[in-house]
Amino acid sequence: MTGPEIPESHPRYESLLTRHRIEAGVDRGLTSRQGLIAQGRGEAFDYLLGEETIPSAAEAERAAAAHLLRAEHTVLSVNGNVAALAPGEIVELAETTGSDIEVNLFNRTDGRIERIAEHLRDHGAEAVKGLTADGRIPGLDHERAKVDADGIGAADVVLVPLEDGDRAEALGAMGKTELVIDLNPMSRSARAATVPIVDNLIRAVPNMTEHAADLADADRETLDSIVESFDADEALASAEQRIRDV
Ligand code: ATP
Ligand code: MG
């Protein structure tokens, strides 16, 4: 799946690898064709950010890890791009933080949800939510509103990588603490987030796992102070500044 034809010495290795994974995801029926367009948008911003985790994103990743560790019920939402790009990394983050995994699609079909769930189980996921779909996010049309009542429906903290702006806003309006991974600091999704993580999913998820492992034995006060000292507006502003400076 990694595309052995891409030499690691290629200056755009990571970007080519990512494209290859999304293409393979479409071929396997995990990712929608719309996902290709989202990928293109993401790549453009990653290029402008220097294709690296900028310091404010690293801080956001640590704050997000602290949120996941201190909350009662945390859910990692997975869509077709996330499943294609970082399935094993999501499973590891779920295990390290005690989070549930829920498949949640913008272009929802039961077939695609089942294929993604199976793909995640192949990467070690024990339980995958999203198929029951007995809960609703208020304020969205029927298909896009569906969630599991005992998953995202009941969660206090949700990680939503590459989420559509509408749904990110609706989840926020439900009172959820939202951790959003989105390379576009001007995206409505990033702006709706409690913690906007302006970084590539393929770097952000393993970074969060590392922070979570590092904070595994931290006391409540330490986690609270990491969460409280994070400033979302400042993080968005420094990502925008970085784009202008490159
Ligand atoms: P808005 O949030 O303003 O409503 P949108 O949700 O309509 O915008 P989409 O194209 O649906 O925009 O969402 C894709 C988003 O995901 C883009 O903002 C893009 O930058 C981001 N994105 C794509 N690939 C990645 C990736 N690998 N890592 C992080 N973010 C990514
Ligand atoms: Mg968006």
Coordinates of C-alpha atoms and ligand atoms in Angstrom, one line a residue:
M1 CA 0.0 0.0 0.0
T2 CA 3.0 2.3 0.4
G3 CA 3.9 2.4 -3.3
P4 CA 7.4 0.9 -3.5
E5 CA 7.9 2.8 -6.8
I6 CA 8.4 6.1 -4.9
P7 CA 12.0 6.5 -3.8
E8 CA 12.4 7.8 -0.3
S9 CA 14.9 10.3 -1.5
H10 CA 12.3 12.1 -3.6
P11 CA 11.9 15.6 -2.2
R12 CA 8.1 15.2 -2.3
Y13 CA 8.1 11.7 -0.9
E14 CA 5.6 12.2 1.8
S15 CA 3.2 14.0 -0.5
L16 CA 3.4 11.4 -3.2
L17 CA 2.9 8.6 -0.6
T18 CA -0.2 10.4 0.7
R19 CA -1.6 10.7 -2.8
H20 CA -0.9 7.1 -3.4
R21 CA -2.8 6.0 -0.3
I22 CA -5.8 8.1 -1.1
E23 CA -5.9 6.7 -4.6
A24 CA -5.7 3.2 -3.2
G25 CA -8.5 4.1 -0.7
V26 CA -10.7 5.1 -3.6
D27 CA -9.9 1.9 -5.5
R28 CA -10.8 -0.2 -2.4
G29 CA -14.1 1.6 -1.8
L30 CA -13.0 3.2 1.4
T31 CA -12.6 6.8 0.2
S32 CA -15.2 8.7 -1.9
R33 CA -14.1 10.6 -5.0
Q34 CA -14.9 13.8 -3.1
G35 CA -12.1 12.7 -0.8
L36 CA -9.6 13.3 -3.7
I37 CA -10.6 16.9 -3.8
A38 CA -10.3 17.3 0.0
Q39 CA -6.8 15.8 -0.4
G40 CA -5.8 18.3 -3.0
R41 CA -6.9 21.2 -0.8
G42 CA -5.0 19.7 2.1
E43 CA -1.8 19.3 0.1
A44 CA -1.9 23.0 -1.0
F45 CA -2.0 24.1 2.6
D46 CA 0.7 21.6 3.7
Y47 CA 3.0 23.0 1.0
L48 CA 2.4 26.5 2.3
L49 CA 3.1 25.4 5.9
G50 CA 6.4 23.9 4.8
E51 CA 5.2 20.3 5.1
E52 CA 6.2 20.1 8.8
T53 CA 4.6 20.3 12.2
I54 CA 4.9 23.9 13.1
P55 CA 5.4 24.8 16.9
S56 CA 1.8 26.0 17.4
A57 CA 0.5 22.7 16.0
A58 CA 2.8 20.7 18.3
E59 CA 1.2 22.6 21.2
A60 CA -2.2 21.9 19.9
E61 CA -1.4 18.2 19.6
R62 CA -0.3 18.1 23.2
A63 CA -3.4 20.0 24.3
A64 CA -5.6 17.6 22.3
A65 CA -3.8 14.6 24.0
A66 CA -4.5 16.1 27.4
H67 CA -8.2 16.5 26.5
L68 CA -8.4 12.9 25.4
L69 CA -6.8 11.7 28.6
R70 CA -8.9 13.6 31.1
A71 CA -12.3 13.2 29.6
E72 CA -14.9 10.6 30.4
H73 CA -16.0 9.5 27.0
T74 CA -13.8 10.2 24.0
V75 CA -14.4 9.3 20.4
L76 CA -12.2 9.4 17.3
S77 CA -14.3 10.0 14.2
V78 CA -13.0 8.3 11.1
N79 CA -14.0 9.2 7.5
G80 CA -12.8 7.8 4.2
N81 CA -9.7 9.9 4.0
V82 CA -8.7 9.1 7.5
A83 CA -9.2 5.4 6.9
A84 CA -7.0 5.5 3.8
L85 CA -4.2 7.6 5.3
A86 CA -3.8 6.5 8.9
P87 CA -5.8 3.5 10.0
G88 CA -3.1 1.9 12.2
E89 CA -2.2 5.3 13.7
I90 CA -5.8 5.9 14.7
V91 CA -6.1 2.5 16.3
E92 CA -2.9 3.3 18.3
L93 CA -4.2 6.7 19.4
A94 CA -7.5 5.1 20.5
E95 CA -5.6 2.5 22.6
T96 CA -3.3 5.0 24.2
T97 CA -6.1 7.3 25.2
G98 CA -8.9 4.8 25.8
S99 CA -11.1 6.3 23.1
D100 CA -13.8 4.7 20.9
I101 CA -13.5 4.7 17.1
E102 CA -16.6 5.7 15.1
V103 CA -17.0 5.7 11.4
N104 CA -18.8 8.9 10.4
L105 CA -19.1 9.8 6.7
F106 CA -20.2 12.9 4.8
N107 CA -21.3 10.8 1.9
R108 CA -22.8 8.0 4.0
T109 CA -23.4 4.5 2.6
D110 CA -23.7 1.4 4.7
G111 CA -21.4 -0.5 2.3
R112 CA -18.6 2.1 2.7
I113 CA -19.0 2.2 6.5
E114 CA -18.7 -1.6 6.7
R115 CA -15.6 -1.6 4.5
I116 CA -14.0 1.1 6.6
A117 CA -14.9 -0.8 9.8
E118 CA -13.4 -3.9 8.5
H119 CA -10.2 -2.1 7.3
L120 CA -9.8 -0.7 10.8
R121 CA -10.3 -4.1 12.4
D122 CA -7.6 -5.4 10.0
H123 CA -5.4 -2.7 11.6
G124 CA -6.1 -3.9 15.1
A125 CA -9.3 -2.1 16.1
E126 CA -11.3 -4.1 18.6
A127 CA -14.7 -2.4 18.3
V128 CA -15.8 0.1 15.6
K129 CA -18.9 2.2 16.0
G130 CA -21.0 4.0 13.4
L131 CA -23.2 1.2 12.0
T132 CA -26.0 1.5 14.6
A133 CA -26.6 5.2 13.7
D134 CA -29.4 5.5 16.3
G135 CA -28.5 9.1 17.3
R136 CA -28.8 12.5 15.6
I137 CA -26.8 15.7 15.5
P138 CA -29.5 18.5 15.7
G139 CA -29.5 21.0 12.9
L140 CA -28.2 18.8 10.1
D141 CA -30.1 17.0 7.3
H142 CA -30.9 13.4 7.9
E143 CA -28.0 11.5 6.4
R144 CA -25.2 13.8 7.6
A145 CA -26.8 13.9 11.1
K146 CA -26.5 10.2 11.9
V147 CA -24.2 9.1 14.7
D148 CA -24.2 6.3 17.3
A149 CA -26.1 7.3 20.4
D150 CA -23.6 5.6 22.6
G151 CA -20.7 6.9 20.5
I152 CA -20.4 10.5 19.3
G153 CA -23.9 11.1 20.6
A154 CA -22.7 10.5 24.2
A155 CA -19.1 11.7 23.9
D156 CA -17.8 14.7 25.8
V157 CA -14.7 15.0 23.6
V158 CA -14.6 14.1 19.9
L159 CA -11.6 14.1 17.5
V160 CA -12.8 15.1 14.1
P161 CA -10.1 15.0 11.5
L162 CA -10.9 16.6 8.1
E163 CA -14.5 17.3 9.1
D164 CA -16.9 19.3 7.0
G165 CA -17.5 22.8 8.4
D166 CA -21.2 22.4 8.9
R167 CA -20.9 19.3 10.9
A168 CA -18.1 20.7 13.0
E169 CA -20.3 23.7 13.8
A170 CA -23.2 21.5 14.7
L171 CA -21.1 19.3 17.0
G172 CA -19.8 22.4 18.7
A173 CA -23.4 23.6 19.2
M174 CA -24.2 20.3 20.9
G175 CA -21.6 21.3 23.5
K176 CA -19.0 18.8 22.5
T177 CA -15.3 19.6 23.0
E178 CA -14.0 19.3 19.4
L179 CA -10.5 18.5 18.5
V180 CA -10.2 19.2 14.7
I181 CA -7.3 18.3 12.5
D182 CA -7.4 20.5 9.4
L183 CA -4.5 21.9 7.3
N184 CA -6.5 25.0 6.4
P185 CA -6.5 27.5 9.4
M186 CA -9.2 29.5 7.7
S187 CA -11.6 26.5 7.3
R188 CA -14.8 26.7 9.2
S189 CA -14.0 23.4 10.8
A190 CA -10.7 24.7 12.2
R191 CA -12.5 27.8 13.4
A192 CA -15.3 25.8 15.2
A193 CA -12.8 23.7 17.1
T194 CA -11.9 23.9 20.8
V195 CA -8.5 22.7 19.7
P196 CA -7.6 23.3 16.0
I197 CA -4.7 21.2 14.9
V198 CA -3.3 22.8 11.8
D199 CA -1.1 19.9 10.6
N200 CA -1.2 16.9 8.2
L201 CA -3.3 14.0 9.6
I202 CA -0.4 11.7 8.9
R203 CA 1.9 13.7 11.3
A204 CA -0.7 14.9 13.7
V205 CA -2.1 11.5 14.8
P206 CA 1.2 9.8 15.7
N207 CA 2.3 13.1 17.4
M208 CA -0.8 13.0 19.6
T209 CA -0.1 9.4 20.5
E210 CA 3.4 10.3 21.6
H211 CA 2.1 13.2 23.7
A212 CA -0.6 10.9 25.2
A213 CA 2.0 8.2 26.1
D214 CA 4.2 10.9 27.6
L215 CA 1.3 12.2 29.7
A216 CA -0.1 8.8 30.7
D217 CA 0.9 9.2 34.3
A218 CA 0.3 13.0 34.6
D219 CA -2.0 14.1 37.3
R220 CA -5.2 16.0 36.8
E221 CA -3.7 19.3 37.6
T222 CA -1.0 18.9 34.9
L223 CA -3.6 17.9 32.3
D224 CA -5.8 20.8 33.3
S225 CA -3.0 23.3 33.0
I226 CA -2.0 22.1 29.5
V227 CA -5.7 22.3 28.4
E228 CA -6.2 25.8 29.9
S229 CA -3.0 27.3 28.6
F230 CA -3.8 26.5 25.0
D231 CA -5.2 29.4 23.0
A232 CA -7.1 28.4 19.8
D233 CA -7.2 31.9 18.3
E234 CA -3.4 32.2 18.8
A235 CA -2.8 28.8 17.2
L236 CA -4.9 29.8 14.1
A237 CA -3.1 33.1 13.9
S238 CA 0.3 31.6 14.0
A239 CA -0.5 29.1 11.3
E240 CA -1.8 31.9 9.1
Q241 CA 1.4 33.9 9.9
R242 CA 3.5 30.9 8.9
I243 CA 1.7 30.6 5.5
R244 CA 2.5 34.3 4.8
D245 CA 6.1 33.9 5.9
V246 CA 7.1 30.8 3.9
Ligands
ATP1 P1 -15.1 24.5 5.5 O1 -14.6 23.8 6.8 O2 -14.6 25.9 5.4 O3 -16.6 24.3 5.4 P2 -14.8 22.3 3.8 O4 -15.0 21.4 5.0 O5 -15.9 22.4 2.8 O6 -14.4 23.7 4.3 P3 -13.4 20.2 2.6 O7 -12.7 20.2 1.3 O8 -14.7 19.4 2.7 O9 -13.6 21.7 3.1 O10 -12.5 19.7 3.7 C1 -11.3 19.2 3.5 C2 -10.4 19.9 4.6 O11 -9.5 18.9 5.0 C3 -9.7 21.0 3.9 O12 -9.7 22.1 4.8 C4 -8.2 20.4 3.8 O13 -7.3 21.4 4.1 C5 -8.2 19.4 4.9 N1 -7.3 18.3 4.7 C6 -7.3 17.5 3.6 N2 -6.3 16.5 3.7 C7 -5.8 16.7 4.9 C8 -4.8 16.0 5.6 N3 -4.1 14.9 5.1 N4 -4.5 16.4 6.9 C9 -5.1 17.5 7.4 N5 -6.1 18.2 6.8 C10 -6.4 17.8 5.5
MG2 MG -13.5 22.1 6.6

